[in-house]
mmCIF file of C-alpha atoms in Angstrom:
data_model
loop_
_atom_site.group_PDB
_atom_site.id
_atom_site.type_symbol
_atom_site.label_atom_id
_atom_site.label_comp_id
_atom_site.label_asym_id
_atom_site.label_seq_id
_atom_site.Cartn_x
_atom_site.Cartn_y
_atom_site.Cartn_z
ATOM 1 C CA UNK E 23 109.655 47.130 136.591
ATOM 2 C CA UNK E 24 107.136 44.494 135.459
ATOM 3 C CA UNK E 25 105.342 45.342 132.421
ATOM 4 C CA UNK E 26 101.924 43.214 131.320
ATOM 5 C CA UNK E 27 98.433 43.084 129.901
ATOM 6 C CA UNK E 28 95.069 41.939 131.753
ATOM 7 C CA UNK E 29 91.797 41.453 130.114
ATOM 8 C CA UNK E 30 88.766 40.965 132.068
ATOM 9 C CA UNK E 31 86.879 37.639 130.274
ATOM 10 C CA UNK E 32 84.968 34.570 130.829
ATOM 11 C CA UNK E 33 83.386 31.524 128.923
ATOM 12 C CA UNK E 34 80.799 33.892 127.747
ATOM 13 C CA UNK E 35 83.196 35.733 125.687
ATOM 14 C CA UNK E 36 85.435 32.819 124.824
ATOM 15 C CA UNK E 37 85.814 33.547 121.353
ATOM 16 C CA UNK E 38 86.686 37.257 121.649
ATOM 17 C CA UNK E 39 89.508 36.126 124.037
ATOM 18 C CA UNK E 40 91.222 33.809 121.708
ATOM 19 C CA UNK E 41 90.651 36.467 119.262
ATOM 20 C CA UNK E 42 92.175 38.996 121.719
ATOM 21 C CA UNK E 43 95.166 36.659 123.064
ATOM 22 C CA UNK E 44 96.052 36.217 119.246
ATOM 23 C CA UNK E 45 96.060 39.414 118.492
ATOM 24 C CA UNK E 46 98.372 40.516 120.800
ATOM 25 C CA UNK E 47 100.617 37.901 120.069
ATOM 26 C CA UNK E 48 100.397 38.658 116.186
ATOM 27 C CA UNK E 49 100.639 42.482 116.774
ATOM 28 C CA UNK E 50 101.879 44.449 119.852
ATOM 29 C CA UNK E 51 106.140 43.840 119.475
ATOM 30 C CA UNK E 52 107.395 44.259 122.593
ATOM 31 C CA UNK E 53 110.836 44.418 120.976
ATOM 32 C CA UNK E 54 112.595 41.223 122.985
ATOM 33 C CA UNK E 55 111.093 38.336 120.893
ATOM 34 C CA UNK E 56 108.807 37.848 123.929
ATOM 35 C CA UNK E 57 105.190 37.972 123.859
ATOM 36 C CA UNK E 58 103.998 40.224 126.584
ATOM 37 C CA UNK E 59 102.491 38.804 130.266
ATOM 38 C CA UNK E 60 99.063 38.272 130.145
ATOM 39 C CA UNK E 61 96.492 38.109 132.994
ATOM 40 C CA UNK E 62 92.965 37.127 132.916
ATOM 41 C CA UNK E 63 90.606 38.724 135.300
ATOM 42 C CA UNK E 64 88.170 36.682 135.756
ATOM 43 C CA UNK E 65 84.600 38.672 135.299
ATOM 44 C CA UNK E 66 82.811 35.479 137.290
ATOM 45 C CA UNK E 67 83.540 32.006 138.050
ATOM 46 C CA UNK E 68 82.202 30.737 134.633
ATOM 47 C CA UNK E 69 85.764 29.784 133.116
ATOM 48 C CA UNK E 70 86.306 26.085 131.916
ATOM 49 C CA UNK E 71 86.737 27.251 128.507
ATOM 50 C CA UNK E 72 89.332 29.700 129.614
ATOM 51 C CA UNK E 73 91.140 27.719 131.645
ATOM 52 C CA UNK E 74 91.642 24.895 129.047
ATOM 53 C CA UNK E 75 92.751 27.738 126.805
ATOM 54 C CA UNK E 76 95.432 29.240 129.549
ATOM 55 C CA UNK E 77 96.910 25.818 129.411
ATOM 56 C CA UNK E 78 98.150 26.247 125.821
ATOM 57 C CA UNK E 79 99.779 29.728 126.816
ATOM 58 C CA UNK E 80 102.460 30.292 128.907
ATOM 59 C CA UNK E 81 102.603 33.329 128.809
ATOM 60 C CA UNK E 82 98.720 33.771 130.082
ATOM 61 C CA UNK E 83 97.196 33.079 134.028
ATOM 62 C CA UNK E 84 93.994 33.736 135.538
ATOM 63 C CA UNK E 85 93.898 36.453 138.531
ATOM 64 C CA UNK E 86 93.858 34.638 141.271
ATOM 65 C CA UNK E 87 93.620 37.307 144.503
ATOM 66 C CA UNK E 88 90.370 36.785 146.117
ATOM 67 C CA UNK E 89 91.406 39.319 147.960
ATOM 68 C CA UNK E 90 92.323 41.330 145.700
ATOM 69 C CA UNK E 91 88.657 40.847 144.452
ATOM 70 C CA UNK E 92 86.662 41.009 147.196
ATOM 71 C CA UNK E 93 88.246 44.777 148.061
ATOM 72 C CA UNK E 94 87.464 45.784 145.183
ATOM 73 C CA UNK E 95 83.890 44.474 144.698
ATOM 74 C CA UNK E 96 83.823 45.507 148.403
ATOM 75 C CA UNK E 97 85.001 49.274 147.132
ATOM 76 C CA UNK E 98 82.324 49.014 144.385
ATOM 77 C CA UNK E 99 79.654 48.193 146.381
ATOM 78 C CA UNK E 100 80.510 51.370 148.921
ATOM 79 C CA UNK E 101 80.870 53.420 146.124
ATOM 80 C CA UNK E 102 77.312 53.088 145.115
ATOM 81 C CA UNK E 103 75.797 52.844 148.288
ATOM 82 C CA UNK E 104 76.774 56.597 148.567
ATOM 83 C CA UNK E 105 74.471 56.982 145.768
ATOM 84 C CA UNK E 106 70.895 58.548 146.785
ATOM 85 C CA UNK E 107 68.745 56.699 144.579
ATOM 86 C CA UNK E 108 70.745 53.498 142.056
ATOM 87 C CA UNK E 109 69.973 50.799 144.623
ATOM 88 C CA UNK E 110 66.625 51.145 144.419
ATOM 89 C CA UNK E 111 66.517 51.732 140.224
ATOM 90 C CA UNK E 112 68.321 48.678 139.692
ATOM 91 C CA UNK E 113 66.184 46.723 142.115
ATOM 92 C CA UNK E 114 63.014 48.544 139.849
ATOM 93 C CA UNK E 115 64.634 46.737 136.826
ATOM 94 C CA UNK E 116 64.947 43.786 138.299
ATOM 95 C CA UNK E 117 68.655 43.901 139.369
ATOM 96 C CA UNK E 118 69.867 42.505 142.561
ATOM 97 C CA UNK E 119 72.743 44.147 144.423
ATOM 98 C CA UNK E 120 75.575 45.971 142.292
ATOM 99 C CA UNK E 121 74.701 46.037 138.326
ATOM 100 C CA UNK E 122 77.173 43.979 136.624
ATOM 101 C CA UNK E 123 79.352 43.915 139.773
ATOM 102 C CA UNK E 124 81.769 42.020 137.575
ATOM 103 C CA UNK E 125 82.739 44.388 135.628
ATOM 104 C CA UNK E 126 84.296 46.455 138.467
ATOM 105 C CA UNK E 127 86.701 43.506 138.992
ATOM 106 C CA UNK E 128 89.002 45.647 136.483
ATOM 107 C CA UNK E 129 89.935 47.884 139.146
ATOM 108 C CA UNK E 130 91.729 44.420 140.304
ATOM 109 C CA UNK E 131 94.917 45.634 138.022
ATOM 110 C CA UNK E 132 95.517 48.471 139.997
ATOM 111 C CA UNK E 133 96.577 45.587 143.062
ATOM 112 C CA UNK E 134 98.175 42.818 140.429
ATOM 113 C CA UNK E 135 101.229 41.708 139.652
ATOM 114 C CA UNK E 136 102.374 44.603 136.852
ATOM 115 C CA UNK E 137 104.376 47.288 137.987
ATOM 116 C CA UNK E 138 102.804 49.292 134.661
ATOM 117 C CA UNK E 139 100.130 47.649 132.634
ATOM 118 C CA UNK E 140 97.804 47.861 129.901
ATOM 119 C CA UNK E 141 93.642 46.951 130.618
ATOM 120 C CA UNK E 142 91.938 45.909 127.392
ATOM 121 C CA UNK E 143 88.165 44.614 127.379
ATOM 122 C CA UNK E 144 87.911 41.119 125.551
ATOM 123 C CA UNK E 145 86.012 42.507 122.805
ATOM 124 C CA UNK E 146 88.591 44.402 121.690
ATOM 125 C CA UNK E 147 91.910 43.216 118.665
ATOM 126 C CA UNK E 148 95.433 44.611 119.249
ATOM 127 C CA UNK E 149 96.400 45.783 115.862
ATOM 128 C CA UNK E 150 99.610 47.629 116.611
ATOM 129 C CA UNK E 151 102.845 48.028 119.190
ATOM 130 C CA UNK E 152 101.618 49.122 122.310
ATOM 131 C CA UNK E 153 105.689 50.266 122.891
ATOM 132 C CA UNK E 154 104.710 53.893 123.290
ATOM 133 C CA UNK E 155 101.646 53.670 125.895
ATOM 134 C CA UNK E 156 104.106 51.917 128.282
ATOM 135 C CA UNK E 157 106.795 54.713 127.548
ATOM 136 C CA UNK E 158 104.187 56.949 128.169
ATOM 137 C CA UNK E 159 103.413 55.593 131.300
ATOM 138 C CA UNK E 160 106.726 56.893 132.275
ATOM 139 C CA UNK E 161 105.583 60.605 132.198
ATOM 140 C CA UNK E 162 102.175 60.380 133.217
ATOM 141 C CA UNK E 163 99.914 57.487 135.767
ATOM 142 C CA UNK E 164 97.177 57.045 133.351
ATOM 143 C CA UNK E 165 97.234 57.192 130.012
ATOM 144 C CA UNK E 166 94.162 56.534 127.251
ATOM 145 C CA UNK E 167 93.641 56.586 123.704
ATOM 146 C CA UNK E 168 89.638 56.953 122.906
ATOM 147 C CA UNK E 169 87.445 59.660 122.085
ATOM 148 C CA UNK E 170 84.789 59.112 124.755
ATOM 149 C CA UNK E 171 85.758 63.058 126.007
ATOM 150 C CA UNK E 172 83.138 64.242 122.872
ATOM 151 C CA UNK E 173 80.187 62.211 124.465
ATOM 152 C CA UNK E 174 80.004 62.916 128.730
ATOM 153 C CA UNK E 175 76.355 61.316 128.588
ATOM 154 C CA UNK E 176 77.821 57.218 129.277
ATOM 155 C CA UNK E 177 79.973 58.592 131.465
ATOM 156 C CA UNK E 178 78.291 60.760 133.879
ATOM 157 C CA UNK E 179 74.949 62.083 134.897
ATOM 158 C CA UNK E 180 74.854 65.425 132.778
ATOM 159 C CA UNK E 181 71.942 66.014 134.452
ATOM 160 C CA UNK E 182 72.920 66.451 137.630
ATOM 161 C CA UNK E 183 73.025 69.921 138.622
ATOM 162 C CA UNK E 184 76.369 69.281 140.501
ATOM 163 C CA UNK E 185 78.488 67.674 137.624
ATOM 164 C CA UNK E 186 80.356 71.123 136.866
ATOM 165 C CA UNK E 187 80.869 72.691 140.169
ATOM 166 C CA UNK E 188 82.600 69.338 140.716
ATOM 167 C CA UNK E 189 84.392 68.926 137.336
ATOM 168 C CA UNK E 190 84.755 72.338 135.054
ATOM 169 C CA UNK E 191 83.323 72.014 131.655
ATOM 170 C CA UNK E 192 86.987 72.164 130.535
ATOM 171 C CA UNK E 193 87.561 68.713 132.181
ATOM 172 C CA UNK E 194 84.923 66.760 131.310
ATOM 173 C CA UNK E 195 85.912 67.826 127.502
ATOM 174 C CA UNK E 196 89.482 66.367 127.434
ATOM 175 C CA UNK E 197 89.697 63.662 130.554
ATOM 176 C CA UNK E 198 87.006 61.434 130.062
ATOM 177 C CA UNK E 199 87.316 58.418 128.563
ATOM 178 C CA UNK E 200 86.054 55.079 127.582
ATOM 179 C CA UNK E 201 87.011 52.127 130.292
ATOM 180 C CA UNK E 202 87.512 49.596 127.990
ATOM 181 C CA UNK E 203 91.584 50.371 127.347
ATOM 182 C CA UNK E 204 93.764 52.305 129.407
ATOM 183 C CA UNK E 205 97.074 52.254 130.984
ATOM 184 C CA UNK E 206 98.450 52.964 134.444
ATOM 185 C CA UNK E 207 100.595 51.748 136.995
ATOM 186 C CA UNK E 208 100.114 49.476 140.253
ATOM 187 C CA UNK E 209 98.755 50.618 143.805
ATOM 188 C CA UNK E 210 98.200 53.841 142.792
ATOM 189 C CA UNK E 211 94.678 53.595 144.349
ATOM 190 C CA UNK E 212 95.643 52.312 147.852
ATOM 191 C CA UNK E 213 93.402 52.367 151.004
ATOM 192 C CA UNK E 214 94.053 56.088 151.979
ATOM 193 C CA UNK E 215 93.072 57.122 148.395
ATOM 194 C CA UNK E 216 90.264 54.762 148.221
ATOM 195 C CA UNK E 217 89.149 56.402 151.532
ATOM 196 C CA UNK E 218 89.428 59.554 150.054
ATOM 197 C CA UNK E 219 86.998 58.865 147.418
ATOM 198 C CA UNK E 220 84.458 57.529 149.279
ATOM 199 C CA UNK E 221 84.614 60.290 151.647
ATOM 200 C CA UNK E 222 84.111 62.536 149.193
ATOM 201 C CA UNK E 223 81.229 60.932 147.187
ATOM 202 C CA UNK E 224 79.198 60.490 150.182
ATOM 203 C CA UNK E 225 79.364 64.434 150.587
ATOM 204 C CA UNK E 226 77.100 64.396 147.917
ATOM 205 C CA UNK E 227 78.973 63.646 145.071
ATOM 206 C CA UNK E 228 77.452 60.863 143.880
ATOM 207 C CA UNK E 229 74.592 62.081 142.099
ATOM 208 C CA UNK E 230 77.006 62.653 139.147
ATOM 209 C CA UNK E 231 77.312 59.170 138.707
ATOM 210 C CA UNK E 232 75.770 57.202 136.000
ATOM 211 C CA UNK E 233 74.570 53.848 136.946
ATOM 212 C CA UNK E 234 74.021 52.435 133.977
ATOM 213 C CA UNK E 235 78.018 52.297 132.954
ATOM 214 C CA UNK E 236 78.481 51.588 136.793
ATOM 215 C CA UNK E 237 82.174 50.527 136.215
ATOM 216 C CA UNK E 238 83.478 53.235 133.294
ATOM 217 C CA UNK E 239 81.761 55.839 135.200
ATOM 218 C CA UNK E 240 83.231 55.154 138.843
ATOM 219 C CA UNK E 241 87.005 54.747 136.923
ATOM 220 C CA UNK E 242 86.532 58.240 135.489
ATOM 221 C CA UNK E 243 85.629 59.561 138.997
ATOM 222 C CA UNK E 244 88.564 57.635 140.379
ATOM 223 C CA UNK E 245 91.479 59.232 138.143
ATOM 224 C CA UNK E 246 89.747 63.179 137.711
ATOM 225 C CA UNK E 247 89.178 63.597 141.357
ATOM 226 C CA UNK E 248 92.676 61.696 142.163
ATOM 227 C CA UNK E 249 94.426 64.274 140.647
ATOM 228 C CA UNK E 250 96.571 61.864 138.988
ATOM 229 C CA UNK E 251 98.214 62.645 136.022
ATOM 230 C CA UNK E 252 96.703 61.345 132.801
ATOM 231 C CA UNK E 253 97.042 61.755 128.804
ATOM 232 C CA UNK E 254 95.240 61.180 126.032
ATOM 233 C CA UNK E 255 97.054 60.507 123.024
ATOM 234 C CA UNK E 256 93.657 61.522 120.930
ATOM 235 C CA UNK E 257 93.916 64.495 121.994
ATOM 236 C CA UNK E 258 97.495 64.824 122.039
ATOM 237 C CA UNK E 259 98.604 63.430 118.807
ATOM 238 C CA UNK E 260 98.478 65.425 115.717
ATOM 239 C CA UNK E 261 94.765 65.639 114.588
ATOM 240 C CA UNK E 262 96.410 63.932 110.935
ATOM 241 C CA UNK E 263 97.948 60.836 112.714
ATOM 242 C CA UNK E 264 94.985 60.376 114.850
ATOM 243 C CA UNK E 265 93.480 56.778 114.439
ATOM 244 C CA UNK E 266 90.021 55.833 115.612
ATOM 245 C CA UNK E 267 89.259 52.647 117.615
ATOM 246 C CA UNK E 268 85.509 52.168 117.591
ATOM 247 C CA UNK E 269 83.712 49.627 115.580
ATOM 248 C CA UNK E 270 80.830 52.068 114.479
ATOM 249 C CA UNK E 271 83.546 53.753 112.372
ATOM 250 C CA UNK E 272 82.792 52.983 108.720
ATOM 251 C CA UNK E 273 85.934 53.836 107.071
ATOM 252 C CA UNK E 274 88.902 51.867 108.438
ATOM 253 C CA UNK E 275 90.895 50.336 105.677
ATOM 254 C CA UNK E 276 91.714 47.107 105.677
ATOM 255 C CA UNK E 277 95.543 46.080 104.537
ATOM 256 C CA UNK E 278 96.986 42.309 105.248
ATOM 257 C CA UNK E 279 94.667 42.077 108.455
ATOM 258 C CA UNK E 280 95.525 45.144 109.973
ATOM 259 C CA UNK E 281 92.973 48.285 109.805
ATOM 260 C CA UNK E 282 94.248 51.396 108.772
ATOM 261 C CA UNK E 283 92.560 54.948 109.486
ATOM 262 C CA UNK E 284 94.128 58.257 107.224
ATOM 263 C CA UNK E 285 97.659 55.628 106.565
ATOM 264 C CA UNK E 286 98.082 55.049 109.673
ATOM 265 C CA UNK E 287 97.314 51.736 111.290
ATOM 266 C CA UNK E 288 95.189 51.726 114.595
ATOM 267 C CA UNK E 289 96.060 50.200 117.699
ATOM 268 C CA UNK E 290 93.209 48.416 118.487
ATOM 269 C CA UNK E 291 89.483 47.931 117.264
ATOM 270 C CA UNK E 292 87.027 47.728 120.469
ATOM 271 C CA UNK E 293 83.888 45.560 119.225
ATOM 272 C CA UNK E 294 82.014 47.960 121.341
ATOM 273 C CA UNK E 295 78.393 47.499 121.115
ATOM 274 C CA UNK E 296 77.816 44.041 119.892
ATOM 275 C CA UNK E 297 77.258 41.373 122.106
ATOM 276 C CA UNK E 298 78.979 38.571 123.143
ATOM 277 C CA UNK E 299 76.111 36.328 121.983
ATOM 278 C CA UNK E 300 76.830 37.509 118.149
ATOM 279 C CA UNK E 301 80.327 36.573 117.928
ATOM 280 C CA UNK E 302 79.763 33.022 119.680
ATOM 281 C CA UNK E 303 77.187 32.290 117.154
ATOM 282 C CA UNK E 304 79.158 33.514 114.293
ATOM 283 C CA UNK E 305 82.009 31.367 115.610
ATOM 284 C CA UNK E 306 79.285 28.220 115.492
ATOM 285 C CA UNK E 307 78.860 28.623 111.921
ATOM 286 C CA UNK E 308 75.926 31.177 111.974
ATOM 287 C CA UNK E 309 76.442 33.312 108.729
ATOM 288 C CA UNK E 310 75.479 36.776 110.646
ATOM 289 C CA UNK E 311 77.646 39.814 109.349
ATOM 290 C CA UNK E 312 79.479 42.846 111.208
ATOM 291 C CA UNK E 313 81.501 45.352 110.714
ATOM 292 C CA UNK E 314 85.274 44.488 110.342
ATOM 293 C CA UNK E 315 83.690 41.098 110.559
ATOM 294 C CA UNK E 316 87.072 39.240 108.574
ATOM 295 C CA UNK E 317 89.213 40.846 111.077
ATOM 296 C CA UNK E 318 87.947 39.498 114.180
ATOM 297 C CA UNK E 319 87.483 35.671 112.160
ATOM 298 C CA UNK E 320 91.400 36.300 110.961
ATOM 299 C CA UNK E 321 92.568 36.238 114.542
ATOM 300 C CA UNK E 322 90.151 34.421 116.232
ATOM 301 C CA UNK E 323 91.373 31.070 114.141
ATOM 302 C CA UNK E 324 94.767 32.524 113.479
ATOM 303 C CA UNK E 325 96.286 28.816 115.064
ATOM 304 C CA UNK E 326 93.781 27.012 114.132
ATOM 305 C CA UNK E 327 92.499 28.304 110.671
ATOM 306 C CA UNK E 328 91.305 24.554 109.513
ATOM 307 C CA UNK E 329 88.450 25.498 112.537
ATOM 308 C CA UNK E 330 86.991 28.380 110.958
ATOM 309 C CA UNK E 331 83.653 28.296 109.974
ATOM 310 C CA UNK E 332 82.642 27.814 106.645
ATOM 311 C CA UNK E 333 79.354 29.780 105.855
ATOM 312 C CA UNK E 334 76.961 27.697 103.103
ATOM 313 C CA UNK E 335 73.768 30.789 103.716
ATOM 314 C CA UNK E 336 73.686 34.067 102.613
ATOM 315 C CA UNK E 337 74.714 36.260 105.511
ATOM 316 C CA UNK E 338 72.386 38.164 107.575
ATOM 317 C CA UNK E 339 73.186 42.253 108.986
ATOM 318 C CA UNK E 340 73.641 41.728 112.810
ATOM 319 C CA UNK E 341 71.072 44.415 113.233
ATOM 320 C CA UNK E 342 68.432 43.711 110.493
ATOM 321 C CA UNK E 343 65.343 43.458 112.007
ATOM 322 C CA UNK E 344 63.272 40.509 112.817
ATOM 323 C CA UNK E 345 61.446 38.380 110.253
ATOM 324 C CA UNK E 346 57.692 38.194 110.135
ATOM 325 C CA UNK E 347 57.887 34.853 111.356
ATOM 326 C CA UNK E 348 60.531 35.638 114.365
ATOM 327 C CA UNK E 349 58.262 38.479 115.521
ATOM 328 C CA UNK E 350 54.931 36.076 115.169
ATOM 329 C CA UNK E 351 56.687 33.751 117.207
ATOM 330 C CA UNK E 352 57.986 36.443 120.105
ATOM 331 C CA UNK E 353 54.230 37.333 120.252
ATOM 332 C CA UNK E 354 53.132 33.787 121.045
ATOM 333 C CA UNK E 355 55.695 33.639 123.505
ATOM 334 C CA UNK E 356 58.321 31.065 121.352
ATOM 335 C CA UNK E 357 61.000 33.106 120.506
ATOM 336 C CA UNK E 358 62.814 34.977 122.297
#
């Protein structure tokens, strides 16, 4: 049995990649001396940068089943065409076909080449051995670590009159979860199953959807009406030894590069909410300031620390808001 990582990336998020691909290294002990497998999914064609990078790696390679690809984009694009009204929402927002169709590609691990694997978004830092999600992957076919199950709203329509008469109020509370990490195993979502899905959105099951977490919200479909078995170790740990993951938590404490949350260290940080843009300019020497901001600049020039920018300016919040100037300028139409 084949055990690896994917992470779904581009040049866009360059930086976070390296940052990512270090931190594994650094962090997650698989216990063999070996740095795990590593496969990039690619979110578009856009990948010089990444490709240049993969060269310095052996351990990493770039997904390369078009197939594999196209069925799922295919899969996505069926999935929302059961939908009665997102087509036609996006295109009123000025969205052409699928909204960020790329991000579905993720559902590309389930037909890799890992027998059990572990998804990470590229904005995310392994901080810890990921030993136990794999061995927990022997038990159960999906298994999580987030607290997404406290906030349903960016992950279905709550809305929708039909959301509990499809899922009880008890499951939405303790299987949802956040799409940016989880584990599972290959082929678990083969044609039959795929048909299955479909088959049962189009009998009006769609309208739980949410379309605008197109990808996150389809994957929690997927795995709830699957039947599959899945875990949470969030909600299965003991509430004292639970670690958070999210950058919008304020407390994490920092100890030789690692973050810590009551003691215990976390196993990842997800950059969730800050975009791509932000940590590319930071990386250019732009003296802009986030949270846990040291952590990501630790590991994204962990090889190459001589590279690491050296900020002359007093740093700016990453959300302050615009200068007087800035928003003059976005009035005349010269900023954007």
């Amino acid at each position: 049995m084949t055990e690896g990582i994917y992470v779904l990336a581009n040049d866009i998020v360059y930086d976070q990649l390296v940052a990512f691909l270090n931190s594994l290294e650094a962090n997650a002990d698989t216990n063999t001396g070996k740095h795990y497998p590593v496969c990039i999914v690619p979110y578009d064609n856009r990948l010089e940068k990444v490709k240049d990078e993969v060269k310095n790696r052996s351990n990493v390679e770039i997904f390369a089943d078009t197939t594999a690809i196209e069925r799922w984009e295919d899969f996505a694009t069926q999935v929302w065409q059961t939908h009665p009204s997102t087509f036609q929402t996006w295109e009123q927002n000025g969205i052409t076909g699928v909204y960020r169709l790329g991000m579905h590609r993720r559902f590309c691990c389930f037909d890799g080449p890992f027998d059990k694997f572990i998804y990470f978004d590229a904005d995310i830092l392994v901080l810890n051995s990921l030993n136990y999600i794999f061995q927990q992957l022997h038990q159960n076919d999906f298994v999580v670590y987030d607290f997404q199950y406290k906030d349903p709203t960016h992950v279905y329509n709550v809305k929708s009159n039909k959301l509990l008469d499809i899922f009880p109020l008890a499951r939405i509370n303790s299987e949802i979860f956040c799409a940016g990490m989880y584990g599972s195993k290959k082929g678990i979502f083969n044609q039959e199953k795929r048909n299955y899905l479909l088959s049962q959105l189009k009998q009006d099951e769609a309208e739980i959807l949410y379309m605008n977490a197109p990808d996150q919200t389809i994957l929690n479909y997927m795995v709830m009406k699957s039947g599959i078995s899945s875990y949470n170790f969030a909600l299965q740990l003991p509430e004292n030894q639970r670690t958070g993951c999210c950058v919008t938590s304020p407390h994490f404490e920092v100890r030789d590069n690692i973050l810590y949350d009551k003691g215990y260290p976390l196993t990842y940080i997800h950059y969730i909410g800050l975009s791509s843009g932000l940590f590319t300019r930071v990386c250019s020497g732009e003296n802009i300031d986030f949270p846990y901001r040291e952590i990501f600049l630790h590991y994204r020039y962990l090889y190459e620390p001589d590279k690491r920018p050296k900020f002359k300016s007093k740093p700016k919040a990453y959300n302050a808001p615009p200068s007087l100037a800035t928003r003059i300028l976005r009035k005349l139409g010269l900023a954007s």
